[in-house]
Amino acid sequence: MVNQAESILKSSALSITSSRKKILDVFLSASTALAHQDIEKLADQYDRVTIYRTLQTFLDRGIIHTIPTTDNTIKYALCSDDCISSGHHHDNHVHFLCDQCGRTLCLDDVMIPAITLPNGYSMKEINMVVNGICKLCRA
Amino acid sequence: MVNQAESILKSSALSITSSRKKILDVFLSASTALAHQDIEKLADQYDRVTIYRTLQTFLDRGIIHTIPTTDNTIKYALCSDDCISSGHHHDNHVHFLCDQCGRTLCLDDVMIPAITLPNGYSMKEINMVVNGICKLCRA
DNA sequence: AGTATTTTGCAACAAAGTTGCATTCTACAG
DNA sequence: CTGTAGAATGCAACTTTGTTGCAAAATACT
């Protein structure tokens, strides 16, 4: 079996480098969305600048997406398959930000409900972020 | 008629200072949510630190609220009357971020629909942000 | 007006993000 | 398999953003 990170890079027509593979592996083995800082720690053999540039590349190709948070940190998460394959990026599930452990989770089963915008507005992307206490912290 | 900024400060039991009045005036005359940077420019006679501290004070008192955005900037907006008066802060309308002019608008008429979280999760706050093109940019 | 308390501005610092450029690596042709 | 063009990386320097301590100034209240 081919390395999963490599096949993602190949299907995005990106050259295969060790930093890209490492950063993808970090995402693949993470259960939550990651801040830049998390990635820096988990891939600390690479330069800060490289991580910035790699994340930007992945964003451009739609390999990852950002999740807006109330605490002024951007979190990054891998796009799910259908989100990548649909050509035009859409990320239609709710994100959950735990106030206790700080983790950001994709609630893949909770769809964002449709809303009606006032006349004259057009929608390109929609984000729904819930703050609260997650399953693990309550247990 | 008493100055609107002063009456807001009085009802929040804050002392009346020129910087607080100025920053409130900036919000009152703005039609959109503002980033820290915007406020710095519009109230440039005051120190950066004062603006940070004043915004924090206003947040603590529920005079303003933050809007998470996908571009890693925090935007601030005045709370509407019912959002202030309800004691416990809740900001239940949708926010709109225009990709063209960059403005962030409160869509006061569009309520955030209710969602059901998976078992074990508790909700404290919910945010819904729509990206797209606003009324003015389409016109 | 006088004074306790709060707020402000300054300076210094810490953290986050960006840019230019020389070096290294990857993909690919031959 | 080797050479090479183009892409990616690391480093250094820098800008921007946010924080903290403290002395000076302003506010609220007697």
Short mmCIF file of C-alpha atoms (C1' of nucleotides) in Angstrom, two decimals:
data_model
loop_
_atom_site.label_atom_id
_atom_site.label_comp_id
_atom_site.label_asym_id
_atom_site.label_seq_id
_atom_site.Cartn_x
_atom_site.Cartn_y
_atom_site.Cartn_z
CA MET A 1 0.00 0.00 0.00
CA VAL A 2 1.19 3.43 -0.94
CA ASN A 3 1.72 6.03 1.73
CA GLN A 4 -1.50 7.98 2.23
CA ALA A 5 0.26 11.35 2.45
CA GLU A 6 2.04 10.72 -0.83
CA SER A 7 -1.16 9.85 -2.65
CA ILE A 8 -2.81 13.05 -1.41
CA LEU A 9 0.14 15.05 -2.70
CA LYS A 10 0.09 13.25 -6.02
CA SER A 11 -3.60 13.84 -6.59
CA SER A 12 -3.05 17.53 -5.91
CA ALA A 13 -0.13 17.66 -8.35
CA LEU A 14 2.28 18.73 -5.65
CA SER A 15 5.85 17.57 -5.53
CA ILE A 16 6.60 15.12 -2.77
CA THR A 17 8.88 16.51 -0.11
CA SER A 18 9.59 15.29 3.37
CA SER A 19 8.10 18.35 5.04
CA ARG A 20 4.84 18.04 3.17
CA LYS A 21 4.61 14.38 3.98
CA LYS A 22 5.35 15.01 7.63
CA ILE A 23 2.77 17.77 7.94
CA LEU A 24 0.16 15.66 6.22
CA ASP A 25 0.97 12.77 8.54
CA VAL A 26 0.45 15.08 11.49
CA PHE A 27 -3.02 15.89 10.21
CA LEU A 28 -3.80 12.28 9.34
CA SER A 29 -2.98 11.10 12.83
CA ALA A 30 -4.62 14.02 14.63
CA SER A 31 -8.17 13.59 15.86
CA THR A 32 -8.73 17.32 16.09
CA ALA A 33 -8.15 20.48 14.12
CA LEU A 34 -4.70 21.95 14.67
CA ALA A 35 -3.38 25.44 15.21
CA HIS A 36 -0.19 26.53 13.51
CA GLN A 37 1.53 26.24 16.87
CA ASP A 38 0.47 22.61 17.30
CA ILE A 39 1.93 21.75 13.92
CA GLU A 40 5.17 23.54 14.75
CA LYS A 41 5.56 21.35 17.81
CA LEU A 42 4.62 18.12 16.08
CA ALA A 43 6.85 18.78 13.07
CA ASP A 44 9.62 20.67 14.85
CA GLN A 45 12.37 19.48 12.54
CA TYR A 46 11.05 21.95 9.95
CA ASP A 47 11.41 25.67 9.84
CA ARG A 48 8.53 27.86 10.94
CA VAL A 49 8.49 29.50 7.53
CA THR A 50 8.23 26.17 5.78
CA ILE A 51 5.18 25.31 7.84
CA TYR A 52 3.54 28.63 7.00
CA ARG A 53 4.19 28.11 3.32
CA THR A 54 3.13 24.48 3.33
CA LEU A 55 -0.15 25.24 5.08
CA GLN A 56 -0.82 28.00 2.56
CA THR A 57 -0.15 25.58 -0.29
CA PHE A 58 -2.49 23.00 1.20
CA LEU A 59 -5.17 25.65 1.63
CA ASP A 60 -4.80 26.74 -1.99
CA ARG A 61 -5.20 23.17 -3.18
CA GLY A 62 -8.15 22.50 -0.91
CA ILE A 63 -6.34 19.78 1.03
CA ILE A 64 -7.06 21.50 4.33
CA HIS A 65 -9.53 24.15 5.41
CA THR A 66 -9.56 26.75 8.15
CA ILE A 67 -12.00 26.92 11.00
CA PRO A 68 -12.76 30.34 12.45
CA THR A 69 -12.61 30.45 16.23
CA THR A 70 -13.63 33.00 18.80
CA ASP A 71 -10.20 33.10 20.42
CA ASN A 72 -8.34 34.57 17.48
CA THR A 73 -6.50 31.43 16.51
CA ILE A 74 -6.90 29.83 13.16
CA LYS A 75 -7.32 26.09 13.24
CA TYR A 76 -6.64 23.87 10.27
CA ALA A 77 -8.26 20.55 9.48
CA LEU A 78 -8.03 18.04 6.67
CA CYS A 79 -10.86 18.26 4.24
CA SER A 80 -13.01 15.17 4.05
CA ASP A 81 -13.04 13.24 0.79
CA ASP A 82 -16.25 14.66 -0.60
CA CYS A 83 -15.09 18.12 0.26
CA ILE A 84 -11.99 17.62 -1.86
CA SER A 85 -13.61 15.72 -4.68
CA SER A 86 -16.41 18.18 -5.28
CA GLY A 87 -14.07 20.56 -7.06
CA HIS A 88 -15.53 23.62 -5.44
CA HIS A 89 -14.72 23.55 -1.78
CA HIS A 90 -17.57 23.31 0.67
CA ASP A 91 -17.36 22.36 4.24
CA ASN A 92 -20.87 21.80 5.41
CA HIS A 93 -20.54 20.36 8.88
CA VAL A 94 -20.51 22.09 12.24
CA HIS A 95 -17.29 22.62 14.19
CA PHE A 96 -17.08 22.33 17.93
CA LEU A 97 -14.57 24.21 20.09
CA CYS A 98 -14.18 22.89 23.62
CA ASP A 99 -13.69 25.67 26.15
CA GLN A 100 -12.04 23.28 28.57
CA CYS A 101 -9.50 21.25 26.61
CA GLY A 102 -9.30 23.72 23.74
CA ARG A 103 -9.72 21.09 21.07
CA THR A 104 -11.52 21.79 17.86
CA LEU A 105 -13.58 18.94 16.49
CA CYS A 106 -15.35 18.40 13.22
CA LEU A 107 -18.87 17.22 13.96
CA ASP A 108 -19.18 15.40 10.66
CA ASP A 109 -22.66 14.20 11.51
CA VAL A 110 -24.10 17.63 12.22
CA MET A 111 -24.96 19.44 9.02
CA ILE A 112 -25.22 23.19 8.85
CA PRO A 113 -28.89 24.06 8.39
CA ALA A 114 -29.87 26.22 5.45
CA ILE A 115 -30.56 29.88 6.06
CA THR A 116 -32.11 32.58 3.95
CA LEU A 117 -30.07 35.70 3.39
CA PRO A 118 -31.66 39.11 2.83
CA ASN A 119 -32.11 40.19 -0.78
CA GLY A 120 -28.94 41.20 -2.53
CA TYR A 121 -26.55 38.96 -0.60
CA SER A 122 -24.91 35.95 -2.19
CA MET A 123 -23.40 33.11 -0.20
CA LYS A 124 -20.12 31.47 -1.06
CA GLU A 125 -19.21 29.75 2.17
CA ILE A 126 -20.82 29.18 5.50
CA ASN A 127 -19.29 28.38 8.87
CA MET A 128 -20.92 27.33 12.09
CA VAL A 129 -18.86 27.04 15.22
CA VAL A 130 -20.19 25.94 18.59
CA ASN A 131 -18.36 26.62 21.85
CA GLY A 132 -18.98 24.48 24.89
CA ILE A 133 -17.73 21.38 26.67
CA CYS A 134 -16.92 18.30 24.65
CA LYS A 135 -17.81 14.68 25.26
CA LEU A 136 -14.45 13.73 26.71
CA CYS A 137 -14.26 16.65 29.13
CA ARG A 138 -17.76 15.95 30.49
CA ALA A 139 -17.16 12.28 30.99
CA MET B 1 -29.96 65.14 24.52
CA VAL B 2 -27.14 63.40 26.30
CA ASN B 3 -24.26 61.96 24.33
CA GLN B 4 -25.06 58.38 23.38
CA ALA B 5 -21.57 57.12 24.14
CA GLU B 6 -21.72 58.63 27.63
CA SER B 7 -25.03 57.00 28.41
CA ILE B 8 -23.70 53.60 27.36
CA LEU B 9 -20.72 54.06 29.64
CA LYS B 10 -22.94 55.17 32.52
CA SER B 11 -25.26 52.20 32.21
CA SER B 12 -22.24 49.91 32.33
CA ALA B 13 -20.86 51.68 35.40
CA LEU B 14 -17.68 52.68 33.60
CA SER B 15 -15.95 55.97 34.19
CA ILE B 16 -16.24 58.40 31.35
CA THR B 17 -12.95 59.05 29.61
CA SER B 18 -12.22 60.61 26.28
CA SER B 19 -10.73 57.46 24.81
CA ARG B 20 -13.75 55.35 25.73
CA LYS B 21 -16.09 57.95 24.29
CA LYS B 22 -14.07 58.17 21.11
CA ILE B 23 -13.95 54.41 20.61
CA LEU B 24 -17.67 54.10 21.24
CA ASP B 25 -18.31 56.90 18.76
CA VAL B 26 -16.28 55.00 16.19
CA PHE B 27 -18.51 51.99 16.69
CA LEU B 28 -21.69 54.05 16.73
CA SER B 29 -20.87 55.70 13.43
CA ALA B 30 -19.59 52.52 11.79
CA SER B 31 -22.01 50.50 9.74
CA THR B 32 -19.87 47.39 9.97
CA ALA B 33 -17.91 45.38 12.47
CA LEU B 34 -14.39 46.66 13.01
CA ALA B 35 -11.01 45.03 13.36
CA HIS B 36 -8.57 46.30 15.96
CA GLN B 37 -6.58 47.84 13.16
CA ASP B 38 -9.58 49.83 11.91
CA ILE B 39 -10.14 51.25 15.36
CA GLU B 40 -6.48 52.17 15.68
CA LYS B 41 -6.72 54.20 12.51
CA LEU B 42 -10.02 55.85 13.39
CA ALA B 43 -8.93 56.72 16.93
CA ASP B 44 -5.27 57.29 16.25
CA GLN B 45 -4.83 59.89 18.93
CA TYR B 46 -4.87 57.08 21.49
CA ASP B 47 -2.21 54.57 22.32
CA ARG B 48 -2.44 51.07 20.90
CA VAL B 49 -2.38 49.67 24.41
CA THR B 50 -5.29 51.84 25.47
CA ILE B 51 -7.33 50.51 22.59
CA TYR B 52 -6.53 46.92 23.49
CA ARG B 53 -7.53 47.54 27.07
CA THR B 54 -10.65 49.49 26.21
CA LEU B 55 -11.89 46.80 23.85
CA GLN B 56 -11.28 44.20 26.53
CA THR B 57 -13.25 46.27 29.02
CA PHE B 58 -16.12 46.65 26.57
CA LEU B 59 -16.11 42.91 25.93
CA ASP B 60 -16.20 42.18 29.65
CA ARG B 61 -19.20 44.46 30.10
CA GLY B 62 -21.00 43.07 27.09
CA ILE B 63 -20.96 46.38 25.23
CA ILE B 64 -19.34 44.80 22.20
CA HIS B 65 -18.95 41.25 20.97
CA THR B 66 -16.43 39.49 18.76
CA ILE B 67 -17.11 37.87 15.43
CA PRO B 68 -14.87 35.01 14.36
CA THR B 69 -13.71 35.22 10.77
CA THR B 70 -11.96 32.83 8.44
CA ASP B 71 -9.12 35.24 7.73
CA ASN B 72 -7.62 35.21 11.22
CA THR B 73 -8.81 38.64 12.20
CA ILE B 74 -11.12 39.31 15.10
CA LYS B 75 -13.86 41.78 14.34
CA TYR B 76 -15.74 43.70 17.00
CA ALA B 77 -19.28 44.99 16.83
CA LEU B 78 -21.62 46.81 19.17
CA CYS B 79 -24.11 44.56 20.82
CA SER B 80 -27.72 45.29 20.06
CA ASP B 81 -29.93 46.43 22.91
CA ASP B 82 -31.52 43.10 23.68
CA CYS B 83 -28.14 41.43 23.64
CA ILE B 84 -26.94 43.80 26.35
CA SER B 85 -30.10 43.82 28.43
CA SER B 86 -30.50 40.08 28.67
CA GLY B 87 -27.84 39.83 31.37
CA HIS B 88 -26.27 36.73 29.93
CA HIS B 89 -24.76 37.61 26.61
CA HIS B 90 -26.13 35.93 23.57
CA ASP B 91 -25.59 36.95 20.05
CA ASN B 92 -28.00 34.98 18.02
CA HIS B 93 -27.85 36.52 14.58
CA VAL B 94 -25.82 35.57 11.55
CA HIS B 95 -22.75 37.55 10.50
CA PHE B 96 -21.84 38.24 6.92
CA LEU B 97 -18.30 38.75 5.66
CA CYS B 98 -18.03 40.28 2.21
CA ASP B 99 -15.17 38.81 0.21
CA GLN B 100 -15.03 41.86 -2.04
CA CYS B 101 -15.13 44.92 0.24
CA GLY B 102 -14.03 43.00 3.33
CA ARG B 103 -16.78 44.41 5.51
CA THR B 104 -18.36 42.40 8.26
CA LEU B 105 -22.06 42.96 8.77
CA CYS B 106 -24.51 41.88 11.43
CA LEU B 107 -27.54 40.38 9.73
CA ASP B 108 -29.82 41.23 12.64
CA ASP B 109 -32.83 39.78 10.87
CA VAL B 110 -31.32 36.37 10.22
CA MET B 111 -31.45 34.20 13.31
CA ILE B 112 -29.14 31.26 13.83
CA PRO B 113 -31.19 28.09 13.45
CA ALA B 114 -31.14 25.55 16.26
CA ILE B 115 -29.01 22.46 15.85
CA THR B 116 -28.78 19.22 17.77
CA LEU B 117 -25.37 18.24 19.06
CA PRO B 118 -24.30 14.62 19.52
CA ASN B 119 -24.73 13.14 22.97
CA GLY B 120 -22.26 14.37 25.55
CA TYR B 121 -21.68 17.81 24.08
CA SER B 122 -22.95 20.95 25.77
CA MET B 123 -23.37 24.24 23.96
CA LYS B 124 -22.42 27.57 25.45
CA GLU B 125 -22.20 29.79 22.43
CA ILE B 126 -22.87 29.48 18.75
CA ASN B 127 -21.55 31.46 15.82
CA MET B 128 -22.56 31.46 12.21
CA VAL B 129 -20.55 33.36 9.64
CA VAL B 130 -21.38 33.56 5.96
CA ASN B 131 -18.85 34.59 3.33
CA GLY B 132 -19.96 36.00 0.01
CA ILE B 133 -20.75 39.24 -1.76
CA CYS B 134 -22.76 41.87 0.03
CA LYS B 135 -25.67 43.96 -1.16
CA LEU B 136 -23.61 47.04 -1.88
CA CYS B 137 -20.91 45.24 -3.86
CA ARG B 138 -23.48 43.50 -6.06
CA ALA B 139 -25.41 46.64 -6.82
"C1'" DA C 1 -10.60 71.97 45.98
"C1'" DG C 2 -8.35 67.52 47.72
"C1'" DT C 3 -7.64 62.72 47.37
"C1'" DA C 4 -8.27 57.64 46.53
"C1'" DT C 5 -8.74 55.00 42.65
"C1'" DT C 6 -8.84 54.18 37.88
"C1'" DT C 7 -7.10 54.93 33.39
"C1'" DT C 8 -3.56 56.16 30.23
"C1'" DG C 9 0.94 56.33 27.78
"C1'" DC C 10 5.43 54.85 27.46
"C1'" DA C 11 8.93 51.47 27.14
"C1'" DA C 12 10.25 47.11 26.80
"C1'" DC C 13 9.17 42.77 25.54
"C1'" DA C 14 7.06 38.40 23.43
"C1'" DA C 15 4.72 36.15 19.86
"C1'" DA C 16 3.05 35.74 15.21
"C1'" DG C 17 3.58 36.31 10.49
"C1'" DT C 18 6.22 37.97 6.13
"C1'" DT C 19 9.96 38.62 2.64
"C1'" DG C 20 14.34 38.09 -0.04
"C1'" DC C 21 17.80 35.27 -1.18
"C1'" DA C 22 21.15 31.58 -1.35
"C1'" DT C 23 21.15 26.59 -0.98
"C1'" DT C 24 19.09 22.18 -1.51
"C1'" DC C 25 15.88 19.03 -3.35
"C1'" DT C 26 12.51 17.09 -6.78
"C1'" DA C 27 10.87 15.82 -11.18
"C1'" DC C 28 11.94 14.80 -15.53
"C1'" DA C 29 14.40 14.61 -20.04
"C1'" DG C 30 17.86 12.47 -22.33
"C1'" DC D 1 21.64 6.80 -14.36
"C1'" DT D 2 23.06 11.58 -14.70
"C1'" DG D 3 22.36 16.55 -15.60
"C1'" DT D 4 19.46 20.34 -15.20
"C1'" DA D 5 15.44 23.58 -14.76
"C1'" DG D 6 12.37 24.80 -11.63
"C1'" DA D 7 10.41 24.30 -7.09
"C1'" DA D 8 10.90 24.04 -2.13
"C1'" DT D 9 13.50 24.93 2.01
"C1'" DG D 10 16.18 27.33 5.67
"C1'" DC D 11 18.06 31.33 7.35
"C1'" DA D 12 18.18 36.09 8.59
"C1'" DA D 13 16.07 40.16 9.02
"C1'" DC D 14 12.02 42.49 9.51
"C1'" DT D 15 7.00 43.94 10.35
"C1'" DT D 16 2.90 43.38 12.75
"C1'" DT D 17 0.28 42.05 16.66
"C1'" DG D 18 -0.48 41.52 21.37
"C1'" DT D 19 1.19 41.80 26.52
"C1'" DT D 20 3.13 43.63 30.96
"C1'" DG D 21 4.98 46.88 34.57
"C1'" DC D 22 5.10 51.21 36.09
"C1'" DA D 23 4.95 56.22 36.52
"C1'" DA D 24 2.01 60.12 35.23
"C1'" DA D 25 -2.49 61.90 34.43
"C1'" DA D 26 -7.44 61.94 34.69
"C1'" DT D 27 -11.85 60.75 36.95
"C1'" DA D 28 -15.27 60.37 40.56
"C1'" DC D 29 -16.45 61.51 44.87
"C1'" DT D 30 -16.07 63.60 49.45
#
